[in-house]
PDB file of C-alpha atoms in Angstrom:
ATOM      1  CA  ASN I1042      11.789  10.461  -0.218  1.00 73.00           C
ATOM      2  CA  ALA I1043      10.542  12.153  -3.322  1.00 72.00           C
ATOM      3  CA  PRO I1044      11.632  10.182  -6.419  1.00 70.00           C
ATOM      4  CA  HIS I1045      13.418  13.158  -7.994  1.00 68.00           C
ATOM      5  CA  ASN I1046      15.574  13.607  -4.876  1.00 64.00           C
ATOM      6  CA  GLN I1047      18.238  10.967  -5.558  1.00 60.00           C
ATOM      7  CA  GLY I1048      21.213  13.151  -6.544  1.00 62.00           C
ATOM      8  CA  GLU I1049      24.881  12.124  -6.389  1.00 69.00           C
ATOM      9  CA  LYS I1050      24.678  10.947  -2.793  1.00 71.00           C
ATOM     10  CA  PRO I1051      21.306   9.255  -2.382  1.00 71.00           C
ATOM     11  CA  GLN I1052      19.865   9.704   1.080  1.00 74.00           C
ATOM     12  CA  ILE I1053      16.913   8.373   3.011  1.00 76.00           C
ATOM     13  CA  GLU I1054      14.932  10.759   5.204  1.00 78.00           C
ATOM     14  CA  LEU I1055      13.430   9.033   8.235  1.00 79.00           C
ATOM     15  CA  HIS I1056      10.766  10.428  10.550  1.00 76.00           C
ATOM     16  CA  LEU I1057      10.950   8.692  13.923  1.00 80.00           C
ATOM     17  CA  ARG I1058       8.751   9.120  16.964  1.00 78.00           C
ATOM     18  CA  HIS I1059      10.237   8.170  20.312  1.00 79.00           C
ATOM     19  CA  MET I1060       8.133   5.478  21.916  1.00 79.00           C
ATOM     20  CA  PRO I1061       9.312   5.245  25.546  1.00 81.00           C
ATOM     21  CA  GLY I1062      10.073   1.607  26.270  1.00 88.00           C
ATOM     22  CA  GLY I1063      10.470   0.882  22.569  1.00 84.00           C
ATOM     23  CA  LYS I1064      13.516  -1.267  21.890  1.00 83.00           C
ATOM     24  CA  PHE I1065      14.470   0.618  18.721  1.00 82.00           C
ATOM     25  CA  THR I1066      13.465   4.198  19.487  1.00 82.00           C
ATOM     26  CA  ASP I1067      14.929   4.136  23.023  1.00 88.00           C
ATOM     27  CA  HIS I1068      18.239   3.222  21.372  1.00 87.00           C
ATOM     28  CA  VAL I1069      17.932   5.857  18.632  1.00 86.00           C
ATOM     29  CA  PHE I1070      16.963   8.668  21.003  1.00 88.00           C
ATOM     30  CA  GLY I1071      19.222   7.604  23.873  1.00 90.00           C
ATOM     31  CA  ALA I1072      22.279   5.518  23.044  1.00 88.00           C
ATOM     32  CA  MET I1073      22.831   5.715  19.285  1.00 91.00           C
ATOM     33  CA  LYS I1074      26.267   6.954  18.248  1.00 93.00           C
ATOM     34  CA  GLU I1075      27.093   9.051  15.186  1.00 91.00           C
ATOM     35  CA  LYS I1076      27.965   6.868  12.178  1.00 91.00           C
ATOM     36  CA  GLU I1077      26.582   3.772  13.895  1.00 91.00           C
ATOM     37  CA  ILE I1078      25.683   1.163  11.299  1.00 90.00           C
ATOM     38  CA  LEU I1079      22.080  -0.003  11.171  1.00 86.00           C
ATOM     39  CA  ARG I1080      20.536  -2.596   8.889  1.00 84.00           C
ATOM     40  CA  VAL I1081      17.256  -1.262   7.501  1.00 80.00           C
ATOM     41  CA  GLU I1082      14.602  -2.923   5.396  1.00 78.00           C
ATOM     42  CA  GLY I1083      12.564  -0.514   3.322  1.00 70.00           C
ATOM     43  CA  PRO I1084       8.836  -0.468   2.751  1.00 68.00           C
ATOM     44  CA  PHE I1085       7.366  -2.847   0.210  1.00 70.00           C
ATOM     45  CA  GLY I1086       4.314  -0.808  -0.727  1.00 71.00           C
ATOM     46  CA  SER I1087       3.645   1.424  -3.672  1.00 79.00           C
ATOM     47  CA  PHE I1088       2.991   4.817  -2.119  1.00 83.00           C
ATOM     48  CA  PHE I1089       3.654   7.339  -4.871  1.00 85.00           C
ATOM     49  CA  LEU I1090       1.891  10.163  -6.689  1.00 88.00           C
ATOM     50  CA  ARG I1091      -0.404   8.725  -9.386  1.00 92.00           C
ATOM     51  CA  ASP I1092      -0.863  10.524 -12.700  1.00 90.00           C
ATOM     52  CA  SER I1093      -4.299  12.111 -12.529  1.00 93.00           C
ATOM     53  CA  GLU I1094      -6.058  15.438 -12.566  1.00 94.00           C
ATOM     54  CA  LYS I1095      -8.385  14.465  -9.713  1.00 97.00           C
ATOM     55  CA  PRO I1096      -8.134  16.580  -6.580  1.00 98.00           C
ATOM     56  CA  MET I1097      -6.334  14.867  -3.725  1.00 97.00           C
ATOM     57  CA  ILE I1098      -6.779  14.397  -0.031  1.00 98.00           C
ATOM     58  CA  LEU I1099      -3.386  13.887   1.618  1.00 98.00           C
ATOM     59  CA  LEU I1100      -4.150  12.359   5.009  1.00 98.00           C
ATOM     60  CA  ALA I1101      -1.451  11.793   7.627  1.00 98.00           C
ATOM     61  CA  SER I1102      -1.220  11.014  11.290  1.00 97.00           C
ATOM     62  CA  GLY I1103       1.984  11.404  13.282  1.00 95.00           C
ATOM     63  CA  THR I1104       5.112  10.330  11.420  1.00 92.00           C
ATOM     64  CA  GLY I1105       2.907   9.048   8.620  1.00 94.00           C
ATOM     65  CA  PHE I1106       3.576  12.583   7.431  1.00 97.00           C
ATOM     66  CA  ALA I1107       6.908  11.375   5.945  1.00 93.00           C
ATOM     67  CA  PRO I1108       5.595   9.838   2.681  1.00 93.00           C
ATOM     68  CA  ILE I1109       2.981  12.586   2.362  1.00 97.00           C
ATOM     69  CA  LYS I1110       5.818  15.120   2.591  1.00 96.00           C
ATOM     70  CA  ALA I1111       7.650  13.273  -0.198  1.00 93.00           C
ATOM     71  CA  ILE I1112       4.557  13.488  -2.415  1.00 95.00           C
ATOM     72  CA  ILE I1113       4.262  17.230  -1.753  1.00 96.00           C
ATOM     73  CA  GLU I1114       7.986  17.723  -2.494  1.00 94.00           C
ATOM     74  CA  HIS I1115       7.513  15.877  -5.785  1.00 93.00           C
ATOM     75  CA  MET I1116       4.492  18.019  -6.644  1.00 95.00           C
ATOM     76  CA  ILE I1117       6.533  21.172  -5.977  1.00 95.00           C
ATOM     77  CA  TRP I1118       9.392  19.844  -8.122  1.00 93.00           C
ATOM     78  CA  LYS I1119       6.972  19.030 -10.975  1.00 92.00           C
ATOM     79  CA  GLY I1120       5.239  22.409 -10.698  1.00 93.00           C
ATOM     80  CA  SER I1121       1.936  20.592 -10.203  1.00 94.00           C
ATOM     81  CA  GLU I1122      -1.281  22.571 -10.397  1.00 94.00           C
ATOM     82  CA  ARG I1123      -3.370  19.734  -9.037  1.00 96.00           C
ATOM     83  CA  LYS I1124      -5.695  20.617  -6.157  1.00 97.00           C
ATOM     84  CA  ALA I1125      -4.680  19.000  -2.874  1.00 98.00           C
ATOM     85  CA  HIS I1126      -5.775  19.227   0.736  1.00 98.00           C
ATOM     86  CA  LEU I1127      -3.296  18.122   3.392  1.00 98.00           C
ATOM     87  CA  TYR I1128      -4.825  16.991   6.691  1.00 98.00           C
ATOM     88  CA  TRP I1129      -2.231  16.169   9.341  1.00 98.00           C
ATOM     89  CA  GLY I1130      -3.513  14.747  12.596  1.00 98.00           C
ATOM     90  CA  CYS I1131      -1.473  14.645  15.784  1.00 97.00           C
ATOM     91  CA  ARG I1132      -2.203  14.521  19.492  1.00 96.00           C
ATOM     92  CA  SER I1133      -0.714  17.881  20.488  1.00 97.00           C
ATOM     93  CA  LYS I1134       0.892  20.907  18.847  1.00 97.00           C
ATOM     94  CA  ALA I1135       4.414  19.625  19.600  1.00 95.00           C
ATOM     95  CA  ASP I1136       3.678  16.541  17.477  1.00 96.00           C
ATOM     96  CA  LEU I1137       3.266  18.738  14.376  1.00 97.00           C
ATOM     97  CA  TYR I1138       7.051  18.605  14.092  1.00 95.00           C
ATOM     98  CA  LEU I1139       7.164  20.090  10.562  1.00 97.00           C
ATOM     99  CA  ASN I1140       4.209  22.453  10.841  1.00 97.00           C
ATOM    100  CA  GLU I1141       6.182  25.407   9.452  1.00 97.00           C
ATOM    101  CA  TRP I1142       7.339  23.281   6.505  1.00 97.00           C
ATOM    102  CA  ALA I1143       3.711  22.340   5.718  1.00 98.00           C
ATOM    103  CA  GLU I1144       2.610  25.975   5.940  1.00 98.00           C
ATOM    104  CA  GLU I1145       5.465  27.042   3.641  1.00 98.00           C
ATOM    105  CA  ALA I1146       4.562  24.308   1.134  1.00 98.00           C
ATOM    106  CA  THR I1147       1.204  26.041   0.618  1.00 97.00           C
ATOM    107  CA  THR I1148       3.100  29.100  -0.660  1.00 97.00           C
ATOM    108  CA  LYS I1149       4.956  26.932  -3.203  1.00 96.00           C
ATOM    109  CA  LEU I1150       1.870  25.046  -4.426  1.00 96.00           C
ATOM    110  CA  ALA I1151      -0.966  27.435  -5.203  1.00 93.00           C
ATOM    111  CA  HIS I1152      -3.602  24.695  -4.977  1.00 97.00           C
ATOM    112  CA  LEU I1153      -2.432  23.097  -1.713  1.00 98.00           C
ATOM    113  CA  ARG I1154      -4.439  23.703   1.457  1.00 98.00           C
ATOM    114  CA  TYR I1155      -3.185  22.601   4.876  1.00 98.00           C
ATOM    115  CA  VAL I1156      -5.398  21.635   7.813  1.00 98.00           C
ATOM    116  CA  PRO I1157      -3.650  20.523  11.014  1.00 98.00           C
ATOM    117  CA  VAL I1158      -5.927  18.621  13.413  1.00 98.00           C
ATOM    118  CA  LEU I1159      -5.166  17.891  17.076  1.00 98.00           C
ATOM    119  CA  SER I1160      -6.910  15.044  18.868  1.00 97.00           C
ATOM    120  CA  GLU I1161      -5.681  15.913  22.385  1.00 97.00           C
ATOM    121  CA  PRO I1162      -4.492  19.531  22.469  1.00 97.00           C
ATOM    122  CA  ARG I1163      -2.807  20.521  25.732  1.00 96.00           C
ATOM    123  CA  PRO I1164      -3.748  23.719  27.577  1.00 95.00           C
ATOM    124  CA  GLU I1165      -0.273  25.133  26.822  1.00 96.00           C
ATOM    125  CA  ASP I1166      -0.867  24.547  23.087  1.00 96.00           C
ATOM    126  CA  ASP I1167      -3.285  27.512  23.071  1.00 96.00           C
ATOM    127  CA  TRP I1168      -4.884  25.750  20.095  1.00 97.00           C
ATOM    128  CA  ASN I1169      -7.616  27.482  18.110  1.00 96.00           C
ATOM    129  CA  GLY I1170      -7.482  25.105  15.152  1.00 96.00           C
ATOM    130  CA  ARG I1171      -9.349  21.909  14.315  1.00 98.00           C
ATOM    131  CA  THR I1172      -9.704  19.181  16.926  1.00 98.00           C
ATOM    132  CA  GLY I1173     -10.862  15.572  16.934  1.00 98.00           C
ATOM    133  CA  LEU I1174      -9.983  12.676  14.658  1.00 98.00           C
ATOM    134  CA  VAL I1175      -8.243  13.748  11.475  1.00 98.00           C
ATOM    135  CA  HIS I1176     -10.233  11.515   9.139  1.00 98.00           C
ATOM    136  CA  GLN I1177     -13.469  12.889  10.597  1.00 98.00           C
ATOM    137  CA  ALA I1178     -12.276  16.423   9.791  1.00 98.00           C
ATOM    138  CA  VAL I1179     -11.924  15.311   6.169  1.00 98.00           C
ATOM    139  CA  MET I1180     -15.452  13.854   6.190  1.00 98.00           C
ATOM    140  CA  HIS I1181     -16.823  17.086   7.618  1.00 98.00           C
ATOM    141  CA  ASP I1182     -15.177  19.136   4.870  1.00 98.00           C
ATOM    142  CA  PHE I1183     -15.731  16.606   2.060  1.00 98.00           C
ATOM    143  CA  PRO I1184     -18.931  14.607   2.603  1.00 98.00           C
ATOM    144  CA  ASN I1185     -18.588  13.344  -0.985  1.00 98.00           C
ATOM    145  CA  LEU I1186     -15.142  12.006  -1.944  1.00 98.00           C
ATOM    146  CA  MET I1187     -16.179  10.254  -5.150  1.00 97.00           C
ATOM    147  CA  GLU I1188     -14.149  12.598  -7.362  1.00 96.00           C
ATOM    148  CA  HIS I1189     -11.025  12.598  -5.151  1.00 98.00           C
ATOM    149  CA  GLN I1190      -7.936  10.468  -4.782  1.00 97.00           C
ATOM    150  CA  VAL I1191      -7.011   9.822  -1.156  1.00 97.00           C
ATOM    151  CA  TYR I1192      -3.467   9.149   0.024  1.00 97.00           C
ATOM    152  CA  ALA I1193      -3.447   8.053   3.671  1.00 97.00           C
ATOM    153  CA  CYS I1194      -0.504   7.150   5.848  1.00 95.00           C
ATOM    154  CA  GLY I1195       0.006   6.883   9.591  1.00 94.00           C
ATOM    155  CA  ALA I1196      -1.266   4.831  12.472  1.00 92.00           C
ATOM    156  CA  PRO I1197      -2.995   1.696  11.160  1.00 93.00           C
ATOM    157  CA  ILE I1198      -6.157   2.498  13.138  1.00 95.00           C
ATOM    158  CA  MET I1199      -6.428   5.893  11.404  1.00 97.00           C
ATOM    159  CA  VAL I1200      -5.834   4.477   7.919  1.00 96.00           C
ATOM    160  CA  GLU I1201      -8.312   1.623   8.489  1.00 97.00           C
ATOM    161  CA  SER I1202     -10.948   3.974   9.946  1.00 97.00           C
ATOM    162  CA  ALA I1203     -10.498   6.426   7.077  1.00 98.00           C
ATOM    163  CA  GLU I1204     -10.808   3.703   4.453  1.00 97.00           C
ATOM    164  CA  ARG I1205     -13.934   2.248   6.066  1.00 98.00           C
ATOM    165  CA  ASP I1206     -15.653   5.571   6.746  1.00 98.00           C
ATOM    166  CA  PHE I1207     -14.685   7.235   3.462  1.00 98.00           C
ATOM    167  CA  VAL I1208     -16.063   4.307   1.448  1.00 97.00           C
ATOM    168  CA  VAL I1209     -19.246   3.844   3.479  1.00 97.00           C
ATOM    169  CA  ARG I1210     -20.096   7.481   4.259  1.00 97.00           C
ATOM    170  CA  CYS I1211     -18.357   9.532   1.557  1.00 97.00           C
ATOM    171  CA  GLY I1212     -18.707   7.397  -1.532  1.00 91.00           C
TER     172      GLY I1212
END
């Protein structure tokens, strides 16, 4: 959640992907009852918007979009004029579950650009956008990242690949 979004009744927004056969997500998407009590342990990292004027690359895969969304919400709330490029990678069009929200965010932040990237578009997706690995799309568009801050969240393999390739190939 964005830090300014606490209000009178603090809430936590969760983005969950159903993993068939997954002990937790099978329960959530199949048997969970309204008002069921769950014990949750939050993240221990420090994923938040740093004070800087550097342009940003906001890199997400799948439900790793959740903390990136919180950063964008905070930027909107602050009236930020910082340049940012959001790259959201998913397998198919259906996995871009908040695509309209991301497109609308670009109308609220003048310096935000949004690039959805599909790694395995389906024929029914009728996809004319970017394809391949999301971090490689960033490298294509930004061969030199030395002046950027990168915020990456999602599948560990994507984050690890982005960190390795961005450092070695993009400075």
